[in-house]
Short mmCIF file of N, CA and C in Angstrom, two decimals:
data_model
loop_
_atom_site.label_atom_id
_atom_site.label_comp_id
_atom_site.label_asym_id
_atom_site.label_seq_id
_atom_site.Cartn_x
_atom_site.Cartn_y
_atom_site.Cartn_z
N MET A 289 9.93 -5.25 -3.64
CA MET A 289 10.10 -5.03 -2.25
C MET A 289 9.36 -3.82 -1.77
N PRO A 290 8.13 -3.65 -2.21
CA PRO A 290 7.35 -2.55 -1.65
C PRO A 290 7.16 -2.69 -0.15
N PHE A 291 7.12 -1.56 0.52
CA PHE A 291 6.79 -1.49 1.94
C PHE A 291 5.40 -0.89 2.01
N VAL A 292 4.47 -1.60 2.66
CA VAL A 292 3.06 -1.21 2.65
C VAL A 292 2.59 -0.93 4.07
N ARG A 293 1.89 0.18 4.22
CA ARG A 293 1.18 0.49 5.48
C ARG A 293 -0.29 0.54 5.14
N ILE A 294 -1.09 -0.17 5.94
CA ILE A 294 -2.53 -0.16 5.77
C ILE A 294 -3.15 0.27 7.09
N ASP A 295 -3.97 1.31 7.03
CA ASP A 295 -4.66 1.82 8.21
C ASP A 295 -6.16 1.75 7.95
N ALA A 296 -6.88 1.19 8.92
CA ALA A 296 -8.32 1.07 8.80
C ALA A 296 -8.95 1.36 10.16
N LEU A 297 -10.17 1.80 10.14
CA LEU A 297 -10.88 2.17 11.37
C LEU A 297 -11.67 0.98 11.90
N GLY A 298 -11.48 0.63 13.18
CA GLY A 298 -12.25 -0.40 13.84
C GLY A 298 -12.24 -1.74 13.12
N THR A 299 -11.07 -2.21 12.78
CA THR A 299 -10.94 -3.42 11.97
C THR A 299 -10.44 -4.59 12.80
N ASP A 300 -11.07 -5.75 12.63
CA ASP A 300 -10.62 -6.94 13.35
C ASP A 300 -9.45 -7.59 12.61
N PRO A 301 -8.75 -8.52 13.26
CA PRO A 301 -7.58 -9.16 12.64
C PRO A 301 -7.89 -9.85 11.31
N ALA A 302 -9.07 -10.44 11.17
CA ALA A 302 -9.40 -11.13 9.91
C ALA A 302 -9.51 -10.13 8.76
N ARG A 303 -10.12 -8.98 9.01
CA ARG A 303 -10.22 -7.96 7.95
C ARG A 303 -8.85 -7.39 7.63
N LEU A 304 -8.04 -7.14 8.65
CA LEU A 304 -6.68 -6.65 8.40
C LEU A 304 -5.91 -7.64 7.53
N ASP A 305 -6.02 -8.92 7.85
CA ASP A 305 -5.34 -9.93 7.06
C ASP A 305 -5.84 -9.92 5.61
N ALA A 306 -7.15 -9.83 5.43
CA ALA A 306 -7.73 -9.79 4.08
C ALA A 306 -7.26 -8.55 3.32
N LEU A 307 -7.19 -7.42 4.00
CA LEU A 307 -6.70 -6.19 3.36
C LEU A 307 -5.24 -6.37 2.93
N GLY A 308 -4.42 -6.89 3.82
CA GLY A 308 -3.01 -7.11 3.50
C GLY A 308 -2.83 -8.05 2.33
N GLN A 309 -3.59 -9.14 2.31
CA GLN A 309 -3.48 -10.11 1.22
C GLN A 309 -3.97 -9.51 -0.10
N ALA A 310 -5.04 -8.71 -0.05
CA ALA A 310 -5.55 -8.07 -1.26
C ALA A 310 -4.50 -7.14 -1.87
N VAL A 311 -3.85 -6.35 -1.03
CA VAL A 311 -2.82 -5.44 -1.53
C VAL A 311 -1.63 -6.23 -2.07
N GLN A 312 -1.21 -7.26 -1.36
CA GLN A 312 -0.09 -8.08 -1.84
C GLN A 312 -0.42 -8.72 -3.18
N ASP A 313 -1.61 -9.28 -3.31
CA ASP A 313 -2.01 -9.90 -4.57
C ASP A 313 -2.05 -8.88 -5.71
N ALA A 314 -2.52 -7.68 -5.43
CA ALA A 314 -2.55 -6.63 -6.46
C ALA A 314 -1.13 -6.25 -6.89
N LEU A 315 -0.20 -6.17 -5.93
CA LEU A 315 1.20 -5.86 -6.27
C LEU A 315 1.80 -6.96 -7.15
N VAL A 316 1.52 -8.21 -6.82
CA VAL A 316 2.03 -9.34 -7.60
C VAL A 316 1.45 -9.31 -9.01
N GLU A 317 0.14 -9.09 -9.11
CA GLU A 317 -0.54 -9.12 -10.41
C GLU A 317 -0.17 -7.95 -11.31
N THR A 318 -0.07 -6.74 -10.77
CA THR A 318 0.10 -5.56 -11.61
C THR A 318 1.54 -5.10 -11.77
N LEU A 319 2.39 -5.38 -10.77
CA LEU A 319 3.77 -4.90 -10.83
C LEU A 319 4.79 -6.03 -10.84
N SER A 320 4.33 -7.26 -10.89
CA SER A 320 5.20 -8.44 -10.91
C SER A 320 6.11 -8.53 -9.69
N VAL A 321 5.61 -8.10 -8.55
CA VAL A 321 6.34 -8.24 -7.29
C VAL A 321 6.36 -9.73 -6.94
N PRO A 322 7.50 -10.27 -6.53
CA PRO A 322 7.52 -11.69 -6.13
C PRO A 322 6.52 -11.94 -4.99
N PRO A 323 5.80 -13.06 -5.04
CA PRO A 323 4.77 -13.33 -4.02
C PRO A 323 5.29 -13.34 -2.58
N ASP A 324 6.55 -13.74 -2.37
CA ASP A 324 7.08 -13.80 -1.01
C ASP A 324 7.79 -12.52 -0.59
N ASP A 325 7.66 -11.47 -1.38
CA ASP A 325 8.29 -10.18 -1.11
C ASP A 325 7.25 -9.30 -0.41
N ARG A 326 7.02 -9.58 0.87
CA ARG A 326 5.98 -8.87 1.61
C ARG A 326 6.57 -8.19 2.84
N PHE A 327 6.35 -6.87 2.91
CA PHE A 327 6.71 -6.07 4.07
C PHE A 327 5.52 -5.16 4.33
N GLN A 328 4.73 -5.45 5.36
CA GLN A 328 3.50 -4.72 5.62
C GLN A 328 3.38 -4.37 7.10
N VAL A 329 2.79 -3.21 7.35
CA VAL A 329 2.38 -2.81 8.69
C VAL A 329 0.88 -2.58 8.60
N LEU A 330 0.11 -3.38 9.34
CA LEU A 330 -1.35 -3.32 9.30
C LEU A 330 -1.84 -2.78 10.64
N THR A 331 -2.61 -1.70 10.60
CA THR A 331 -3.04 -1.04 11.84
C THR A 331 -4.55 -0.80 11.83
N SER A 332 -5.19 -1.20 12.93
CA SER A 332 -6.59 -0.89 13.14
C SER A 332 -6.67 0.26 14.15
N HIS A 333 -7.45 1.26 13.82
CA HIS A 333 -7.64 2.41 14.71
C HIS A 333 -9.00 2.27 15.39
N ASP A 334 -9.03 2.44 16.69
CA ASP A 334 -10.27 2.19 17.44
C ASP A 334 -11.24 3.37 17.44
N GLY A 335 -10.83 4.52 16.92
CA GLY A 335 -11.72 5.67 16.86
C GLY A 335 -11.78 6.47 18.14
N VAL A 336 -11.14 5.97 19.20
CA VAL A 336 -11.15 6.67 20.49
C VAL A 336 -9.74 7.19 20.78
N THR A 337 -8.80 6.27 20.97
CA THR A 337 -7.43 6.68 21.26
C THR A 337 -6.62 6.90 20.00
N SER A 338 -7.04 6.30 18.91
CA SER A 338 -6.42 6.57 17.61
C SER A 338 -7.53 6.51 16.57
N THR A 339 -7.42 7.36 15.58
CA THR A 339 -8.49 7.42 14.58
C THR A 339 -7.93 7.84 13.24
N LEU A 340 -8.78 7.89 12.25
CA LEU A 340 -8.43 8.36 10.92
C LEU A 340 -9.30 9.58 10.62
N ARG A 341 -8.75 10.55 9.99
CA ARG A 341 -9.50 11.75 9.61
C ARG A 341 -9.59 11.81 8.09
N TYR A 342 -10.74 12.20 7.59
CA TYR A 342 -10.96 12.29 6.15
C TYR A 342 -12.14 13.20 5.88
N ASP A 343 -12.16 13.77 4.71
CA ASP A 343 -13.27 14.60 4.26
C ASP A 343 -13.76 14.04 2.93
N ASP A 344 -14.63 14.77 2.27
CA ASP A 344 -15.20 14.31 1.00
C ASP A 344 -14.48 14.94 -0.18
N TYR A 345 -13.16 14.91 -0.13
CA TYR A 345 -12.34 15.50 -1.19
C TYR A 345 -12.70 14.87 -2.54
N LEU A 346 -12.76 15.70 -3.57
CA LEU A 346 -13.12 15.29 -4.93
C LEU A 346 -14.51 14.64 -4.98
N ARG A 347 -15.35 14.99 -3.99
CA ARG A 347 -16.73 14.49 -3.90
C ARG A 347 -16.79 12.97 -3.73
N LEU A 348 -15.73 12.41 -3.17
CA LEU A 348 -15.70 10.97 -2.87
C LEU A 348 -15.98 10.81 -1.38
N ARG A 349 -17.23 10.58 -1.06
CA ARG A 349 -17.66 10.47 0.33
C ARG A 349 -17.12 9.20 0.97
N LYS A 350 -16.49 9.36 2.11
CA LYS A 350 -15.94 8.24 2.87
C LYS A 350 -16.83 7.94 4.06
N ASP A 351 -16.74 6.71 4.58
CA ASP A 351 -17.45 6.37 5.80
C ASP A 351 -16.50 5.57 6.69
N ASP A 352 -17.01 4.96 7.74
CA ASP A 352 -16.15 4.30 8.72
C ASP A 352 -15.46 3.04 8.20
N SER A 353 -15.72 2.64 6.97
CA SER A 353 -14.98 1.50 6.42
C SER A 353 -13.80 1.95 5.56
N VAL A 354 -13.44 3.22 5.66
CA VAL A 354 -12.32 3.76 4.89
C VAL A 354 -11.02 3.00 5.19
N VAL A 355 -10.21 2.85 4.15
CA VAL A 355 -8.92 2.17 4.26
C VAL A 355 -7.88 3.05 3.58
N PHE A 356 -6.78 3.32 4.29
CA PHE A 356 -5.66 4.05 3.71
C PHE A 356 -4.53 3.06 3.44
N VAL A 357 -4.06 3.04 2.20
CA VAL A 357 -2.98 2.15 1.79
C VAL A 357 -1.83 3.02 1.30
N ALA A 358 -0.68 2.92 1.93
CA ALA A 358 0.51 3.68 1.53
C ALA A 358 1.57 2.68 1.08
N VAL A 359 2.00 2.81 -0.16
CA VAL A 359 2.99 1.91 -0.74
C VAL A 359 4.26 2.70 -1.01
N THR A 360 5.37 2.25 -0.45
CA THR A 360 6.67 2.83 -0.75
C THR A 360 7.44 1.80 -1.56
N MET A 361 7.98 2.23 -2.70
CA MET A 361 8.69 1.30 -3.57
C MET A 361 9.73 2.04 -4.40
N ARG A 362 10.64 1.26 -4.98
CA ARG A 362 11.63 1.87 -5.87
C ARG A 362 10.95 2.45 -7.09
N SER A 363 11.49 3.53 -7.61
CA SER A 363 10.91 4.17 -8.78
C SER A 363 11.12 3.31 -10.02
N GLY A 364 10.34 3.60 -11.05
CA GLY A 364 10.50 2.92 -12.32
C GLY A 364 9.21 2.37 -12.91
N ARG A 365 8.10 2.43 -12.17
CA ARG A 365 6.84 1.93 -12.73
C ARG A 365 6.17 3.02 -13.55
N SER A 366 5.52 2.62 -14.62
CA SER A 366 4.84 3.58 -15.51
C SER A 366 3.53 4.05 -14.87
N PRO A 367 3.02 5.19 -15.35
CA PRO A 367 1.70 5.64 -14.87
C PRO A 367 0.61 4.59 -15.10
N GLU A 368 0.69 3.86 -16.21
CA GLU A 368 -0.30 2.82 -16.50
C GLU A 368 -0.24 1.70 -15.46
N GLN A 369 0.98 1.31 -15.08
CA GLN A 369 1.12 0.27 -14.05
C GLN A 369 0.55 0.74 -12.72
N LYS A 370 0.80 2.00 -12.37
CA LYS A 370 0.28 2.53 -11.12
C LYS A 370 -1.24 2.59 -11.14
N ARG A 371 -1.82 3.03 -12.26
CA ARG A 371 -3.28 3.06 -12.37
C ARG A 371 -3.86 1.65 -12.23
N ALA A 372 -3.21 0.68 -12.85
CA ALA A 372 -3.66 -0.71 -12.74
C ALA A 372 -3.57 -1.18 -11.29
N LEU A 373 -2.51 -0.78 -10.59
CA LEU A 373 -2.36 -1.14 -9.17
C LEU A 373 -3.50 -0.57 -8.35
N TYR A 374 -3.79 0.73 -8.50
CA TYR A 374 -4.86 1.36 -7.73
C TYR A 374 -6.20 0.65 -7.99
N ARG A 375 -6.48 0.40 -9.26
CA ARG A 375 -7.73 -0.25 -9.64
C ARG A 375 -7.83 -1.66 -9.04
N ARG A 376 -6.72 -2.42 -9.13
CA ARG A 376 -6.76 -3.80 -8.64
C ARG A 376 -6.85 -3.86 -7.12
N ILE A 377 -6.17 -2.95 -6.42
CA ILE A 377 -6.30 -2.90 -4.96
C ILE A 377 -7.77 -2.65 -4.59
N ALA A 378 -8.39 -1.65 -5.21
CA ALA A 378 -9.79 -1.34 -4.91
C ALA A 378 -10.70 -2.53 -5.21
N GLU A 379 -10.47 -3.22 -6.33
CA GLU A 379 -11.29 -4.39 -6.69
C GLU A 379 -11.14 -5.51 -5.68
N LEU A 380 -9.89 -5.84 -5.35
CA LEU A 380 -9.66 -6.95 -4.43
C LEU A 380 -10.12 -6.65 -3.01
N VAL A 381 -9.92 -5.42 -2.56
CA VAL A 381 -10.39 -5.04 -1.23
C VAL A 381 -11.92 -5.14 -1.17
N HIS A 382 -12.59 -4.69 -2.21
CA HIS A 382 -14.05 -4.79 -2.26
C HIS A 382 -14.49 -6.25 -2.27
N GLU A 383 -13.85 -7.04 -3.12
CA GLU A 383 -14.19 -8.46 -3.25
C GLU A 383 -14.00 -9.23 -1.95
N ARG A 384 -12.93 -8.93 -1.23
CA ARG A 384 -12.58 -9.73 -0.05
C ARG A 384 -13.08 -9.19 1.29
N THR A 385 -13.40 -7.89 1.33
CA THR A 385 -13.84 -7.32 2.61
C THR A 385 -15.17 -6.59 2.51
N GLY A 386 -15.68 -6.39 1.30
CA GLY A 386 -16.92 -5.65 1.13
C GLY A 386 -16.76 -4.15 1.17
N THR A 387 -15.54 -3.67 1.35
CA THR A 387 -15.28 -2.23 1.39
C THR A 387 -15.51 -1.64 0.01
N GLU A 388 -16.35 -0.63 -0.06
CA GLU A 388 -16.64 0.01 -1.35
C GLU A 388 -15.38 0.68 -1.91
N PRO A 389 -15.17 0.60 -3.21
CA PRO A 389 -13.97 1.18 -3.82
C PRO A 389 -13.75 2.67 -3.50
N HIS A 390 -14.82 3.45 -3.32
CA HIS A 390 -14.64 4.87 -3.00
C HIS A 390 -14.03 5.07 -1.62
N ASN A 391 -14.01 4.03 -0.79
CA ASN A 391 -13.42 4.10 0.54
C ASN A 391 -11.97 3.63 0.58
N VAL A 392 -11.38 3.32 -0.57
CA VAL A 392 -10.00 2.82 -0.63
C VAL A 392 -9.11 3.93 -1.16
N VAL A 393 -8.27 4.47 -0.28
CA VAL A 393 -7.35 5.55 -0.64
C VAL A 393 -5.94 4.95 -0.74
N VAL A 394 -5.29 5.14 -1.89
CA VAL A 394 -3.97 4.56 -2.11
C VAL A 394 -2.99 5.66 -2.48
N THR A 395 -1.82 5.64 -1.85
CA THR A 395 -0.74 6.53 -2.24
C THR A 395 0.50 5.70 -2.54
N VAL A 396 1.30 6.20 -3.46
CA VAL A 396 2.57 5.56 -3.80
C VAL A 396 3.67 6.59 -3.61
N THR A 397 4.70 6.20 -2.89
CA THR A 397 5.90 7.02 -2.73
C THR A 397 7.06 6.22 -3.30
N GLU A 398 7.84 6.86 -4.16
CA GLU A 398 8.95 6.17 -4.80
C GLU A 398 10.29 6.68 -4.27
N ASN A 399 11.28 5.80 -4.30
CA ASN A 399 12.63 6.17 -3.92
C ASN A 399 13.61 5.35 -4.76
N THR A 400 14.88 5.35 -4.36
CA THR A 400 15.91 4.65 -5.15
C THR A 400 16.47 3.47 -4.36
N SER A 401 17.30 2.70 -5.00
CA SER A 401 17.85 1.49 -4.40
C SER A 401 18.60 1.74 -3.09
N VAL A 402 19.32 2.84 -3.00
CA VAL A 402 20.11 3.11 -1.80
C VAL A 402 19.23 3.47 -0.60
N ASP A 403 17.95 3.70 -0.83
CA ASP A 403 17.03 4.06 0.25
C ASP A 403 16.46 2.87 1.00
N TRP A 404 16.99 1.66 0.76
CA TRP A 404 16.47 0.45 1.38
C TRP A 404 17.55 -0.31 2.12
N SER A 405 17.23 -0.75 3.32
CA SER A 405 18.06 -1.69 4.06
C SER A 405 17.14 -2.77 4.60
N PHE A 406 17.45 -4.02 4.30
CA PHE A 406 16.63 -5.13 4.73
C PHE A 406 17.20 -5.81 5.97
N GLY A 407 18.22 -5.19 6.56
CA GLY A 407 18.82 -5.71 7.77
C GLY A 407 20.33 -5.62 7.74
N ASP A 408 20.95 -5.87 8.87
CA ASP A 408 22.40 -5.84 9.04
C ASP A 408 23.02 -4.48 8.74
N GLY A 409 22.23 -3.42 8.70
CA GLY A 409 22.77 -2.10 8.44
C GLY A 409 23.36 -1.94 7.05
N GLU A 410 22.90 -2.75 6.12
CA GLU A 410 23.42 -2.73 4.75
C GLU A 410 22.36 -2.23 3.77
N ALA A 411 22.81 -1.62 2.69
CA ALA A 411 21.94 -1.26 1.57
C ALA A 411 22.10 -2.36 0.53
N GLN A 412 21.35 -3.44 0.68
CA GLN A 412 21.54 -4.65 -0.13
C GLN A 412 21.41 -4.40 -1.63
N TYR A 413 20.56 -3.46 -2.03
CA TYR A 413 20.39 -3.17 -3.45
C TYR A 413 21.40 -2.14 -3.97
N ALA A 414 22.17 -1.54 -3.08
CA ALA A 414 23.15 -0.54 -3.49
C ALA A 414 24.38 -0.63 -2.59
N PRO A 415 25.14 -1.73 -2.70
CA PRO A 415 26.31 -1.90 -1.83
C PRO A 415 27.35 -0.81 -2.07
N ALA A 416 28.06 -0.44 -1.00
CA ALA A 416 29.05 0.63 -1.07
C ALA A 416 30.15 0.33 -2.09
N ASP A 417 30.52 -0.94 -2.25
CA ASP A 417 31.59 -1.26 -3.19
C ASP A 417 31.17 -1.12 -4.65
N ALA A 418 29.87 -0.86 -4.89
CA ALA A 418 29.40 -0.67 -6.25
C ALA A 418 29.32 0.81 -6.62
N GLU A 419 29.59 1.71 -5.65
CA GLU A 419 29.50 3.14 -5.92
C GLU A 419 30.74 3.64 -6.62
N PRO A 420 30.59 4.57 -7.58
CA PRO A 420 31.75 5.15 -8.23
C PRO A 420 32.53 6.02 -7.25
N ALA A 421 33.81 6.18 -7.49
CA ALA A 421 34.67 7.00 -6.63
C ALA A 421 34.09 8.41 -6.53
N GLY A 422 34.11 8.97 -5.32
CA GLY A 422 33.60 10.32 -5.08
C GLY A 422 32.11 10.40 -4.91
N ALA A 423 31.42 9.28 -4.90
CA ALA A 423 29.95 9.32 -4.76
C ALA A 423 29.53 9.59 -3.35
#
């Protein structure tokens, strides 16, 4: 149940869709996320009223095809799984949109089961009746 935000500069709906599908496929392949477990916010910035800022940090030069991918998910994945995820996202984004891998920035933020509500004001992965007394 990762929650994904993808931000890209001057991107049309077809590219946004391809970016979203590439990230979803990478999550399924590398972290065994169920294929229908998709929660994404895809945003194109027009460069005028909204934009993306970036520099050449770590000597990785970015250009206007830069893509920021932020993944929030429950903790528990190994460093190797995360490295595989980053690599696969960059590969699939390049394959499907032509975006060079150096332009794909990925961050992962982890949390716990109680940090998720999928609706109805409930913490479906951490119901209150499952908490120990005094928690």
